[in-house]
Short mmCIF file of C-alpha atoms in Angstrom, two decimals:
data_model
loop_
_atom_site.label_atom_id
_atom_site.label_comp_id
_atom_site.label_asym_id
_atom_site.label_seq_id
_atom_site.Cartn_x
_atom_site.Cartn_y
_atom_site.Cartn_z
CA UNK A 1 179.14 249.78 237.77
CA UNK A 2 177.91 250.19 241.12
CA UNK A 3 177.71 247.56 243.73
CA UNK A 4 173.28 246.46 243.72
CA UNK A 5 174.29 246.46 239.31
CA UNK A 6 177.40 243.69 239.66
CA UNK A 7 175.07 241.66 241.74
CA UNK A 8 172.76 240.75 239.20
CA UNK A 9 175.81 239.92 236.55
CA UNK A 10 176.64 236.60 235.51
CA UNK A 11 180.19 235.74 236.34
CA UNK A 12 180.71 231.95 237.37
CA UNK A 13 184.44 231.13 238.44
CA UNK A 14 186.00 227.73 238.15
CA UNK A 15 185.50 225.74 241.47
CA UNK A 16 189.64 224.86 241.34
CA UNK A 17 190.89 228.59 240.41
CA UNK A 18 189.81 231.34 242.42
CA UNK A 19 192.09 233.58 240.49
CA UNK A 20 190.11 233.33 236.98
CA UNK A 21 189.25 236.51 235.14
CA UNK A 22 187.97 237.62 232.21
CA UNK A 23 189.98 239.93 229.70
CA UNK A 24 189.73 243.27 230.97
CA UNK A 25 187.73 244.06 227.93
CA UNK A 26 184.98 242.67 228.83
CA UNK A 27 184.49 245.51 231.09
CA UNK A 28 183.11 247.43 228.12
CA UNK A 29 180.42 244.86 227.32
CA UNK A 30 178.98 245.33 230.63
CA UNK A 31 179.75 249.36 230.55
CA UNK A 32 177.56 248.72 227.09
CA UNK A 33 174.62 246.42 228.41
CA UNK A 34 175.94 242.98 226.45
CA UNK A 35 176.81 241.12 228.95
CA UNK A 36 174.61 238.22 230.57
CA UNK A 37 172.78 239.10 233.70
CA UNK A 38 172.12 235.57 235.95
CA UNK A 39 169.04 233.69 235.08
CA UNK A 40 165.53 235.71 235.89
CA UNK A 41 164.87 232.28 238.23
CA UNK A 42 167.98 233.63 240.70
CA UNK A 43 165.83 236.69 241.70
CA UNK A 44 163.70 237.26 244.21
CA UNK A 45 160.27 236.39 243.76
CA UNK A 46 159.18 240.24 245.12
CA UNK A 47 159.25 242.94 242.28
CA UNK A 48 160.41 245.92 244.25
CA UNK A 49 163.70 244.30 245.10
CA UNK A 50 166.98 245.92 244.62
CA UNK A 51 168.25 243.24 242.14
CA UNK A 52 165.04 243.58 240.08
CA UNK A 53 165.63 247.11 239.81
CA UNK A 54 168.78 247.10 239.02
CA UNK A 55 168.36 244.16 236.51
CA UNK A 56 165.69 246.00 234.70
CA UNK A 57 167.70 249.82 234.71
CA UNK A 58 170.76 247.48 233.39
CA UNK A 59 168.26 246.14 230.39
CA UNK A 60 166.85 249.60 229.81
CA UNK A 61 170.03 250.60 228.89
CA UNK A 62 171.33 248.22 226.81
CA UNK A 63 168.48 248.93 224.30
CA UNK A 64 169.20 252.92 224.91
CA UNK A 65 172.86 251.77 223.60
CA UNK A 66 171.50 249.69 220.44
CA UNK A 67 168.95 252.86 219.85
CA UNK A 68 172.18 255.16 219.88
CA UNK A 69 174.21 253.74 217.11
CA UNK A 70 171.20 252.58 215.14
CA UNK A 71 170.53 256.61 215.21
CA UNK A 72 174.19 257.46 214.38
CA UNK A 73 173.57 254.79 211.25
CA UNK A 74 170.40 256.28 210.24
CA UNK A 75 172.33 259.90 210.08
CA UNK A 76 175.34 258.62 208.43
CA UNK A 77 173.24 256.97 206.35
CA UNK A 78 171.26 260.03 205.76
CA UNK A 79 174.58 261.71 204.43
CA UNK A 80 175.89 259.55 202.37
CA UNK A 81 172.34 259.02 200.54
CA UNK A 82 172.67 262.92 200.12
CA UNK A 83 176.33 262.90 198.54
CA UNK A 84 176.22 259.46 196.59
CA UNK A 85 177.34 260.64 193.42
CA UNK A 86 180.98 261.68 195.22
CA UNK A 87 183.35 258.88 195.36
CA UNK A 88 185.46 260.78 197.97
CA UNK A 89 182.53 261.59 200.51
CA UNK A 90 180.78 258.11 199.81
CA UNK A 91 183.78 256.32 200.65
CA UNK A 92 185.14 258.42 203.27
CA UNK A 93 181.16 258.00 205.17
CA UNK A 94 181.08 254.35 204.42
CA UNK A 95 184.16 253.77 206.96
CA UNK A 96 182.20 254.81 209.47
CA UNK A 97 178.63 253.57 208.26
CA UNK A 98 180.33 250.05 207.68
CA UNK A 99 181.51 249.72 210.57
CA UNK A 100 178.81 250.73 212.72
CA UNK A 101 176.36 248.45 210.97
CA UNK A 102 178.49 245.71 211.93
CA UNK A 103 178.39 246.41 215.65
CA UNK A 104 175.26 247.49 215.73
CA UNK A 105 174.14 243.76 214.65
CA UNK A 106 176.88 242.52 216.87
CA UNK A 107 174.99 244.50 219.72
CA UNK A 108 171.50 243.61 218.96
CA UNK A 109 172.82 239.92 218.55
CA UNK A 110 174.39 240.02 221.65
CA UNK A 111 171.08 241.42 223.24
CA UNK A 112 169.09 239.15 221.70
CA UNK A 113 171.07 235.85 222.64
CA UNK A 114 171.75 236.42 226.10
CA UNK A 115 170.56 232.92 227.50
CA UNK A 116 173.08 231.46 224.53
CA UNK A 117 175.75 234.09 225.51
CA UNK A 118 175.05 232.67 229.07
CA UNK A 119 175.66 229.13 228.91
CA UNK A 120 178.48 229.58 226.51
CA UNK A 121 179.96 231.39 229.30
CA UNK A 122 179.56 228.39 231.78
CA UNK A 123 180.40 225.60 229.36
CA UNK A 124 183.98 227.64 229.04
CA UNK A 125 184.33 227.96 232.95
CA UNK A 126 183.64 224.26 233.37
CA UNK A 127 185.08 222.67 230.07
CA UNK A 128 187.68 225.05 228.85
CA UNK A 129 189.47 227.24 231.39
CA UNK A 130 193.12 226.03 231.93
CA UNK A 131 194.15 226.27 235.88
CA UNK A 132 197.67 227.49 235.95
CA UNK A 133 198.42 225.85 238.96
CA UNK A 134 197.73 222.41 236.97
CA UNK A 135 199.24 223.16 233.62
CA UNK A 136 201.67 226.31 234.18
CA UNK A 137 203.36 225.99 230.69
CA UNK A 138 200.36 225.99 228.49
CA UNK A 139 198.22 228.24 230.95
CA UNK A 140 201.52 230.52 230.25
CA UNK A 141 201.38 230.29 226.76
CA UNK A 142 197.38 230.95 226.37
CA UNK A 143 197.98 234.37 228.34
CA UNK A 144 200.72 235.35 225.85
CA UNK A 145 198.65 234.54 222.58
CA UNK A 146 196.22 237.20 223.91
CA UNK A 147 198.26 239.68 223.83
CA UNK A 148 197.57 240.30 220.21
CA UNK A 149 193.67 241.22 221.51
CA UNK A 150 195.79 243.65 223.99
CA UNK A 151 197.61 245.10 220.83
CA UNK A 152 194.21 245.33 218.68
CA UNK A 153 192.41 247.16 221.45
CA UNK A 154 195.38 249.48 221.48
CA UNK A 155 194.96 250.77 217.94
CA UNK A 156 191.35 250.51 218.09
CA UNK A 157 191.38 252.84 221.32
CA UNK A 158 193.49 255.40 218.92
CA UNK A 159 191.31 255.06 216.10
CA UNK A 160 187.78 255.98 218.23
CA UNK A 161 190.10 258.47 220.15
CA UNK A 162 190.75 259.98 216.97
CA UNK A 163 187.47 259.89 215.54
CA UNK A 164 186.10 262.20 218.53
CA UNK A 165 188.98 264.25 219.29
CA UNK A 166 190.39 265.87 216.11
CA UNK A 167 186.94 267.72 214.87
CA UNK A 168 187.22 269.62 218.47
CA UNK A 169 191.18 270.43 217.26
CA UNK A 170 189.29 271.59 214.01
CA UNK A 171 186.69 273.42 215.58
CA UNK A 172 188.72 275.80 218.04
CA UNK A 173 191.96 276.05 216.62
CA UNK A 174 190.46 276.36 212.04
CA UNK A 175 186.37 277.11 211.91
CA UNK A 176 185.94 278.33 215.33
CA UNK A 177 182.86 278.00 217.52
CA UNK A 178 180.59 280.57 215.26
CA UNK A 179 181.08 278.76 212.37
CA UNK A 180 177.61 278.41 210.24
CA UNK A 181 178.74 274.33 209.70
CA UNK A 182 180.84 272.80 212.62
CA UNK A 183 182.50 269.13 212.42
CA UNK A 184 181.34 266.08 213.64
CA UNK A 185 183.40 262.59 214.59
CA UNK A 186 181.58 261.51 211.17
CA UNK A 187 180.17 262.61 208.17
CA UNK A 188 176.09 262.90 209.75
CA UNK A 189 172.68 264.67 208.12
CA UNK A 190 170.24 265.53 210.72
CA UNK A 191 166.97 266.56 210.59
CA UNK A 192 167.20 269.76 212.38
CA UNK A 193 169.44 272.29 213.06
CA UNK A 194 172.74 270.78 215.29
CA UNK A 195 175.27 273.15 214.47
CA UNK A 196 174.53 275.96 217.01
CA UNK A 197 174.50 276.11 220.51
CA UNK A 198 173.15 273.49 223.29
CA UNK A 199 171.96 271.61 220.15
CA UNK A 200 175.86 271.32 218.96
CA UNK A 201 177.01 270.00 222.41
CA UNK A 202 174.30 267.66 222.69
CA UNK A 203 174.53 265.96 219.43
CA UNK A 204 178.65 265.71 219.47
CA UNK A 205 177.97 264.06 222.76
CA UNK A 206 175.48 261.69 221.64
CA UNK A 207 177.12 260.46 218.04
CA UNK A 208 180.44 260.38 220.16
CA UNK A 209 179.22 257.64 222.95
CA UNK A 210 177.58 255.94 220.10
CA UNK A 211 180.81 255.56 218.38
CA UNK A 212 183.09 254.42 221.34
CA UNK A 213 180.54 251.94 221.99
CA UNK A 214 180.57 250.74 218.38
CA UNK A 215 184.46 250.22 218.74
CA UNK A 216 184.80 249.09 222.26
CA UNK A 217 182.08 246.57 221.74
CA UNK A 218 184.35 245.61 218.14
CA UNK A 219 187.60 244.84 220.25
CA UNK A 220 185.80 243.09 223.60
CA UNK A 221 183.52 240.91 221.87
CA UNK A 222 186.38 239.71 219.46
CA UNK A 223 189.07 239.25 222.83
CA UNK A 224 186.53 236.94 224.48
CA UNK A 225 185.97 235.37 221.51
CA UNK A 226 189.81 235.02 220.87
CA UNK A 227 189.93 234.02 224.95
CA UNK A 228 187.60 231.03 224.20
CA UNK A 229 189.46 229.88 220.97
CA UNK A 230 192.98 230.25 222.52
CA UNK A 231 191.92 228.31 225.80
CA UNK A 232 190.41 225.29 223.78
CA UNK A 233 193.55 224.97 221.60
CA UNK A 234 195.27 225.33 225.15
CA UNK A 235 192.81 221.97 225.86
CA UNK A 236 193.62 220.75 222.69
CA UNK A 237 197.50 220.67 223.37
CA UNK A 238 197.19 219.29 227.43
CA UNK A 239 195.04 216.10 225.40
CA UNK A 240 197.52 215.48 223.00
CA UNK A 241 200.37 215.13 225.79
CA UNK A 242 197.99 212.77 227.30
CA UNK A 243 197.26 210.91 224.65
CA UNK A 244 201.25 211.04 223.95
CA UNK A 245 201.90 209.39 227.77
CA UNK A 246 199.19 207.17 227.43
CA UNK A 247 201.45 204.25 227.33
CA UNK A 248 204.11 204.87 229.26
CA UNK A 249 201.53 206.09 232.34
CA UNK A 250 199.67 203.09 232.12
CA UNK A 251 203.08 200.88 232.50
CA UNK A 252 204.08 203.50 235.57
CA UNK A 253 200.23 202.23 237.57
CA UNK A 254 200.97 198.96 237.22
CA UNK A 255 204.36 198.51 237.61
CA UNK A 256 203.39 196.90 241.00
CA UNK A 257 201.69 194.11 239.11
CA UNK A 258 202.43 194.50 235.07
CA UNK A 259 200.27 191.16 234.07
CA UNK A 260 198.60 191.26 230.11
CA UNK A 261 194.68 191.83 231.90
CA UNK A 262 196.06 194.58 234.06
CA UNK A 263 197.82 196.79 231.42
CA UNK A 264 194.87 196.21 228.86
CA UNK A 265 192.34 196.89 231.48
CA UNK A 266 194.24 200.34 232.36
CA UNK A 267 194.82 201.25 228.63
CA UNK A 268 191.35 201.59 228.10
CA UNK A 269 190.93 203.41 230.94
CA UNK A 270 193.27 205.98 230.18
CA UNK A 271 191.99 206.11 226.71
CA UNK A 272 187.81 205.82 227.26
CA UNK A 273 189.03 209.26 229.81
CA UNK A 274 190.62 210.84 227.20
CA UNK A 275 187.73 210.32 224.83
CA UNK A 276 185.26 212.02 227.15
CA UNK A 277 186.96 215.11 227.33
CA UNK A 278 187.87 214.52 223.80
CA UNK A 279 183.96 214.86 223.62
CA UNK A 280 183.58 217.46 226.06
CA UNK A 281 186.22 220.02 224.28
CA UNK A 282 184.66 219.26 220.89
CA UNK A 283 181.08 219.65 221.92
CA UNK A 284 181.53 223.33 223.13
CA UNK A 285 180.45 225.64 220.05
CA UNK A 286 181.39 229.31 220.25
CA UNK A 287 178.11 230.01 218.33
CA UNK A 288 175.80 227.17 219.00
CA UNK A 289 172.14 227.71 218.68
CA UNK A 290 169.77 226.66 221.21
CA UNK A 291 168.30 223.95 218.72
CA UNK A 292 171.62 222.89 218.19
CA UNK A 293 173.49 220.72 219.81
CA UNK A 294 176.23 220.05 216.35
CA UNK A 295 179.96 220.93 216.53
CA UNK A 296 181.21 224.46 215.49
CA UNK A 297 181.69 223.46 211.93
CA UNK A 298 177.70 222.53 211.64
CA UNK A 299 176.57 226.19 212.91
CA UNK A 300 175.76 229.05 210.69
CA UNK A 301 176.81 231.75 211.64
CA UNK A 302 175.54 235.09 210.10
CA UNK A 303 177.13 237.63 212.36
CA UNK A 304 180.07 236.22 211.07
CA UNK A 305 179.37 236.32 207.74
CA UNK A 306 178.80 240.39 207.67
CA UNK A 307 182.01 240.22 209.65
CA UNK A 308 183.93 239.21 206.55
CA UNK A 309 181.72 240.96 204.01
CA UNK A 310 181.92 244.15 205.75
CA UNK A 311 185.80 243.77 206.66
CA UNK A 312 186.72 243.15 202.90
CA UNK A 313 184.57 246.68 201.90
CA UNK A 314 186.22 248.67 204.69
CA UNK A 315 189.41 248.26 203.81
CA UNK A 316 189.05 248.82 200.11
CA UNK A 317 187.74 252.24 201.13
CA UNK A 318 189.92 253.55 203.70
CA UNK A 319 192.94 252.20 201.43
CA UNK A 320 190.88 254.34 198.41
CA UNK A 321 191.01 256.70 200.64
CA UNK A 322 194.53 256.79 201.57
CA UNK A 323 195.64 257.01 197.98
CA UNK A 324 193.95 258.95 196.64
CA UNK A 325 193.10 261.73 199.23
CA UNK A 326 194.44 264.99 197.77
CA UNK A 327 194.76 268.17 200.41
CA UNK A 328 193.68 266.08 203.52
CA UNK A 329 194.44 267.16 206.54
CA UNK A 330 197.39 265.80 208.37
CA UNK A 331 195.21 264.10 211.46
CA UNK A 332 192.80 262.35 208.93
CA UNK A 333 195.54 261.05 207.11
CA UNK A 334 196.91 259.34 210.57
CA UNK A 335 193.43 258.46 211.43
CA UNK A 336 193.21 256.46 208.23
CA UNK A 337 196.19 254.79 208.51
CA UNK A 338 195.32 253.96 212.42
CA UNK A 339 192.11 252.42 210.94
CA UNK A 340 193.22 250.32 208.29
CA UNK A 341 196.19 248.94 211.11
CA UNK A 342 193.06 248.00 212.65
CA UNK A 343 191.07 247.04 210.92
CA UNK A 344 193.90 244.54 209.04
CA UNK A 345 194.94 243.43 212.71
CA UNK A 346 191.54 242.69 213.71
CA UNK A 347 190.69 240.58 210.88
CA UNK A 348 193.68 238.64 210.67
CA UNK A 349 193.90 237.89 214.21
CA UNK A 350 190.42 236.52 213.79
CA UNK A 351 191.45 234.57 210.98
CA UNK A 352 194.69 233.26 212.94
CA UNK A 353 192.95 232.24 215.70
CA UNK A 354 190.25 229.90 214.06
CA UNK A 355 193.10 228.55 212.01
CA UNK A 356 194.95 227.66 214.87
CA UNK A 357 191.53 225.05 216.12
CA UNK A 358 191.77 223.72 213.43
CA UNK A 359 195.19 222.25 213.16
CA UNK A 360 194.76 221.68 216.84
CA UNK A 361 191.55 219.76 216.42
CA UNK A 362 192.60 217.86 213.47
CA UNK A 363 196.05 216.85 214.89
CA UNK A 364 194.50 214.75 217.72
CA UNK A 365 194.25 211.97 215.19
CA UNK A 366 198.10 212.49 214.74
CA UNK A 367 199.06 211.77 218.10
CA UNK A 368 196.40 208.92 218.63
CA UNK A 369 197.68 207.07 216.38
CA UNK A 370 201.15 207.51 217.22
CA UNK A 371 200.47 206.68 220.62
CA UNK A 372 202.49 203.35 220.49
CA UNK A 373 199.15 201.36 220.49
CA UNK A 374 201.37 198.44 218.63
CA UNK A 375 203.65 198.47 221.62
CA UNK A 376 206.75 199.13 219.75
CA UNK A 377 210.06 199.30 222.17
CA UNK A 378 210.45 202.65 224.25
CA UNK A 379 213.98 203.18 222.89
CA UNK A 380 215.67 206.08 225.30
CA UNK A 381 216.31 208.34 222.09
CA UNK A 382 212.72 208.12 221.49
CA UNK A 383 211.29 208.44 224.78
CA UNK A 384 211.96 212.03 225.38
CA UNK A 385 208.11 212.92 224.19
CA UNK A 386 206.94 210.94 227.20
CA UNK A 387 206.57 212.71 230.93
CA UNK A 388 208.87 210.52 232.38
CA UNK A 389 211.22 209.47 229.77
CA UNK A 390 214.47 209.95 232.52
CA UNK A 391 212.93 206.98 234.02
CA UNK A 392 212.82 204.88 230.99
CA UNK A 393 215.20 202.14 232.41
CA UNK A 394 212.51 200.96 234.58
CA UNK A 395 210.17 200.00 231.85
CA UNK A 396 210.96 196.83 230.21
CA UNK A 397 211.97 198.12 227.12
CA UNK A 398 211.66 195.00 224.64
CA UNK A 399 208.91 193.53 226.28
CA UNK A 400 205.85 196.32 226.39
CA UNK A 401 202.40 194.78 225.57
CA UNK A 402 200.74 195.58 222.50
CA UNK A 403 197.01 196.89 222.63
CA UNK A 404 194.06 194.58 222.67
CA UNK A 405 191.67 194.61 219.70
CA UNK A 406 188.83 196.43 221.99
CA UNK A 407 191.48 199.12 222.69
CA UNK A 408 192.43 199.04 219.15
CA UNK A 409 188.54 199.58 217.91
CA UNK A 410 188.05 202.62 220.28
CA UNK A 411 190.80 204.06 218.93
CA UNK A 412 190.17 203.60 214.96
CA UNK A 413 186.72 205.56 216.35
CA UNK A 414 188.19 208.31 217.45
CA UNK A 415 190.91 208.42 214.93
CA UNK A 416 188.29 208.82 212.48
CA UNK A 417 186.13 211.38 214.96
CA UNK A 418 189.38 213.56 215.08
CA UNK A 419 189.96 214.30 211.45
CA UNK A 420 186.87 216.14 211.23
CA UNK A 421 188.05 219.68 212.05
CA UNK A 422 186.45 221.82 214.77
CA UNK A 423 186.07 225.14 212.72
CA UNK A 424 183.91 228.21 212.43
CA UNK A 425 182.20 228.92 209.73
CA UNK A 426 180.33 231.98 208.31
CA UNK A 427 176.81 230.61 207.11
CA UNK A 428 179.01 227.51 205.04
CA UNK A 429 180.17 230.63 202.96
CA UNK A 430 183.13 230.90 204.47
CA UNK A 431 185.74 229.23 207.17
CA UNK A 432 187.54 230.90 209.78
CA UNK A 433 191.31 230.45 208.38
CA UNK A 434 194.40 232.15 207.22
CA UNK A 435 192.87 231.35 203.83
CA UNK A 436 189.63 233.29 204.57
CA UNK A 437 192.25 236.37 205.42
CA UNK A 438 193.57 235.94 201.76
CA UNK A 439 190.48 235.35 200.31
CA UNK A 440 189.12 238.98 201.85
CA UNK A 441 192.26 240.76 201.13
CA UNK A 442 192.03 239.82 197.21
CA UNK A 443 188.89 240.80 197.24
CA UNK A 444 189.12 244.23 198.58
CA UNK A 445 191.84 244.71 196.35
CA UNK A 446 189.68 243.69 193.13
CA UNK A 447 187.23 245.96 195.35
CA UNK A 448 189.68 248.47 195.44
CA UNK A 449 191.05 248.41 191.47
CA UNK A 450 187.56 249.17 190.73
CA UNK A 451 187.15 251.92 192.53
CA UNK A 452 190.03 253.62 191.13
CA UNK A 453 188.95 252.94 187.52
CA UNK A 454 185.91 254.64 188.10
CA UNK A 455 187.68 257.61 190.06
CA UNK A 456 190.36 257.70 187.56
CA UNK A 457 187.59 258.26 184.51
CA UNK A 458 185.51 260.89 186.55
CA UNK A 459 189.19 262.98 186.60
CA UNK A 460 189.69 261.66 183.45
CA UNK A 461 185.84 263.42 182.37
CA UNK A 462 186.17 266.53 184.84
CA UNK A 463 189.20 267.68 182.76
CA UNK A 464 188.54 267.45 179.53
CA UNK A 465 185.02 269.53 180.54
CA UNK A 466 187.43 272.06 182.10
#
């Protein structure tokens, strides 16, 4: 991007961490036109300004994008209309269709919900984002949990790679460039002739971009989501070791002056500061609408939804098409098994990763209530969970005050507040889990099983015509 287009991005950095970035695939949702420009009140009031221009040339292409693929669709489309009563071609063009259907609502959602996009963006850098300098082990841990985004982009780099390189292998070293029919990155019907000359170049070129910004839009929208989820677990897990040293902290302030009113008074400090962030982490939804101010596990998500429904159809095809492809060419046979690695990968680490809020969300009420509220004895084989259990002679061992009932009553509240699970859901149809993973697998399998029967008959019919 050049230097008059990154000024009109939005790209807030924590006040505490001048080190914070965003995964480098987000590059690719600003090379695409999906990511939030700042707010249309940060711009000069004069039209002919260089951040107007560029702000407008940036939106102008972002709908050139979405116009793109929805003309790739529309050709696929086109095709597989045409050859319908093939199980082979339909399936093979439905990979393709599928999956550009899905992004191309991902992009037009995207375009279409920038001012959400926006402030979901801000509530992360002000709410979420996990300062290494403050919490090195967790920080460390976040950054190695997206690694499995760096390992999905991988194959899904290969797979559009693929896609655009091997009919040029086919066309120069098989049909050659006179061919009456060349090959395409995908099984296309156009209305006019694009086989011969400029007209070839052109349309290869076009269907081509369209594709790698189906895919690279696929594996940057899902790493930021997966950088949001992963960095509110990471919040999750630095309140829960709070919440864990909430006792023996307070004893550590007032050791200068342990009296009953002191402790009680700093216990419900500690724990009225815990519940605001408690608050704070739970009241930041990945997908909230602008008329909704509910938790994730109240919004309805639809882009989700044809997520999952799409996902369960793709890889019933490409695994149709992987068994029973007869004569297929050696690179199409990789390709396939590049896309349904990828496809698998993407979907479970989806899965995994709204799993993994819930049992962090739901296992705050764990470690409230087995905070030591009753003021049980810190016994030194017990005290390693605290921060500074090698200290644990100093305390007063037998003699720790138990919580007041005020304390108490706070903490029955948010007892009862944490077992409701943060979780995503796809329009209440479906949640965001290692059991939605299952639940799409089994069906792309009875997806699949059906598919062959039908296959299996046609054979069955062609041969006994024969």
């Amino acid at each position: 991007m050049t230097k008059e287009t990154t000024l009109v991005m939005f790209n807030p950095v924590p006040a505490d961490d001048k080190r914070f970035h965003w995964p480098r695939q987000c590059v690719w949702l600003k090379l695409n036109g999906s990511w939030p420009l700042k707010s249309t009140k940060d711009f000069q009031s004069e039209f002919y300004t260089t951040e107007n221009y560029s702000w407008f040339l940036y939106i102008l292409w972002s709908w050139y994008v979405i116009l793109s693929v929805g003309v790739t669709i529309v050709y696929q489309t086109a095709f597989l209309i045409t050859n319908f009563g093939d199980i082979m071609m339909t399936t093979e063009n439905c990979c393709t269709t599928f999956m550009g259907a899905l992004n191309f609502v991902r992009l037009l959602h995207m375009r279409l919900n920038q001012n959400r996009f926006r402030r979901v963006i801000e509530q992360f850098v002000n709410n979420i984002w996990i300062n290494r300098e403050h919490h090195p082990q967790v920080a460390h841990e976040c950054e190695n949990r997206m690694n499995t985004f760096r390992i999905m982009t991988i194959l899904l780099s290969c797979l559009i790679a693929m896609y655009c390189l091997l009919p040029l292998i086919i066309l120069f070293v098989d049909v050659g460039w006179n061919a009456p029919e060349k090959p395409f990155p995908y099984k296309m019907l156009f209305p006019y002739d694009a086989h011969h000359g400029w007209r070839y170049a052109f349309t290869y070129a076009f269907t081509s971009y369209a594709g790698i910004c189906v895919v690279t839009t696929l594996f940057a929208e899902d790493s930021i989501f997966g950088f949001f989820v992963t960095y509110t677990c990471g919040k999750f897990r630095i309140l829960h070791q709070r919440i864990d040293n909430i006792i023996s902290d307070s004893y550590e302030l007032a050791r200068t002056r342990p009296n009953y009113n002191d402790i009680q008074r700093i216990y419900e400090k500690k724990l009225n500061e815990i519940a605001y962030d408690h608050n704070k982490l739970i009241e930041v939804n990945i997908y909230d609408d602008d008329d909704d101010d509910d938790n994730d596990d109240d919004d309805d998500d639809d882009e989700m939804l044809i997520n999952f429904l799409i996902s369960s159809v793709l890889i019933c095809m490409v695994g149709f098409q992987l068994v029973t492809g007869q004569d297929m060419f050696i690179g199409d046979y990789v390709k396939f098994i590049v896309y349904i690695s990828s496809s698998l990968s993407q979907l479970y680490i989806l899965c995994w990763n709204g799993d993994d809020l819930i049992q962090h969300s739901t296992e705050t009420a764990k470690h409230l209530y087995g905070c030591n509220w009753e003021g049980t004895s810190l016994h030194i084989r017990n005290a390693k969970k605290f921060r500074n259990w090698h200290r644990a002679e100093q305390f007063h061992l037998t003699s720790i005050h138990p919580t007041n009932k005020v304390f108490r009553q706070n903490l029955q509240i948010m007892i009862l507040c944490s077992q409701r699970p943060v979780k995503i859901t796809a329009l209440k149809f479906s949640i965001l889990s290692l059991q939605s993973f299952t639940a799409i697998l089994s069906t792309s399998m009875s997806y699949f099983t059906l598919l062959q029967t039908v296959y299996n008959a046609d054979q069955e019919e062609d041969r006994n015509i024969n």
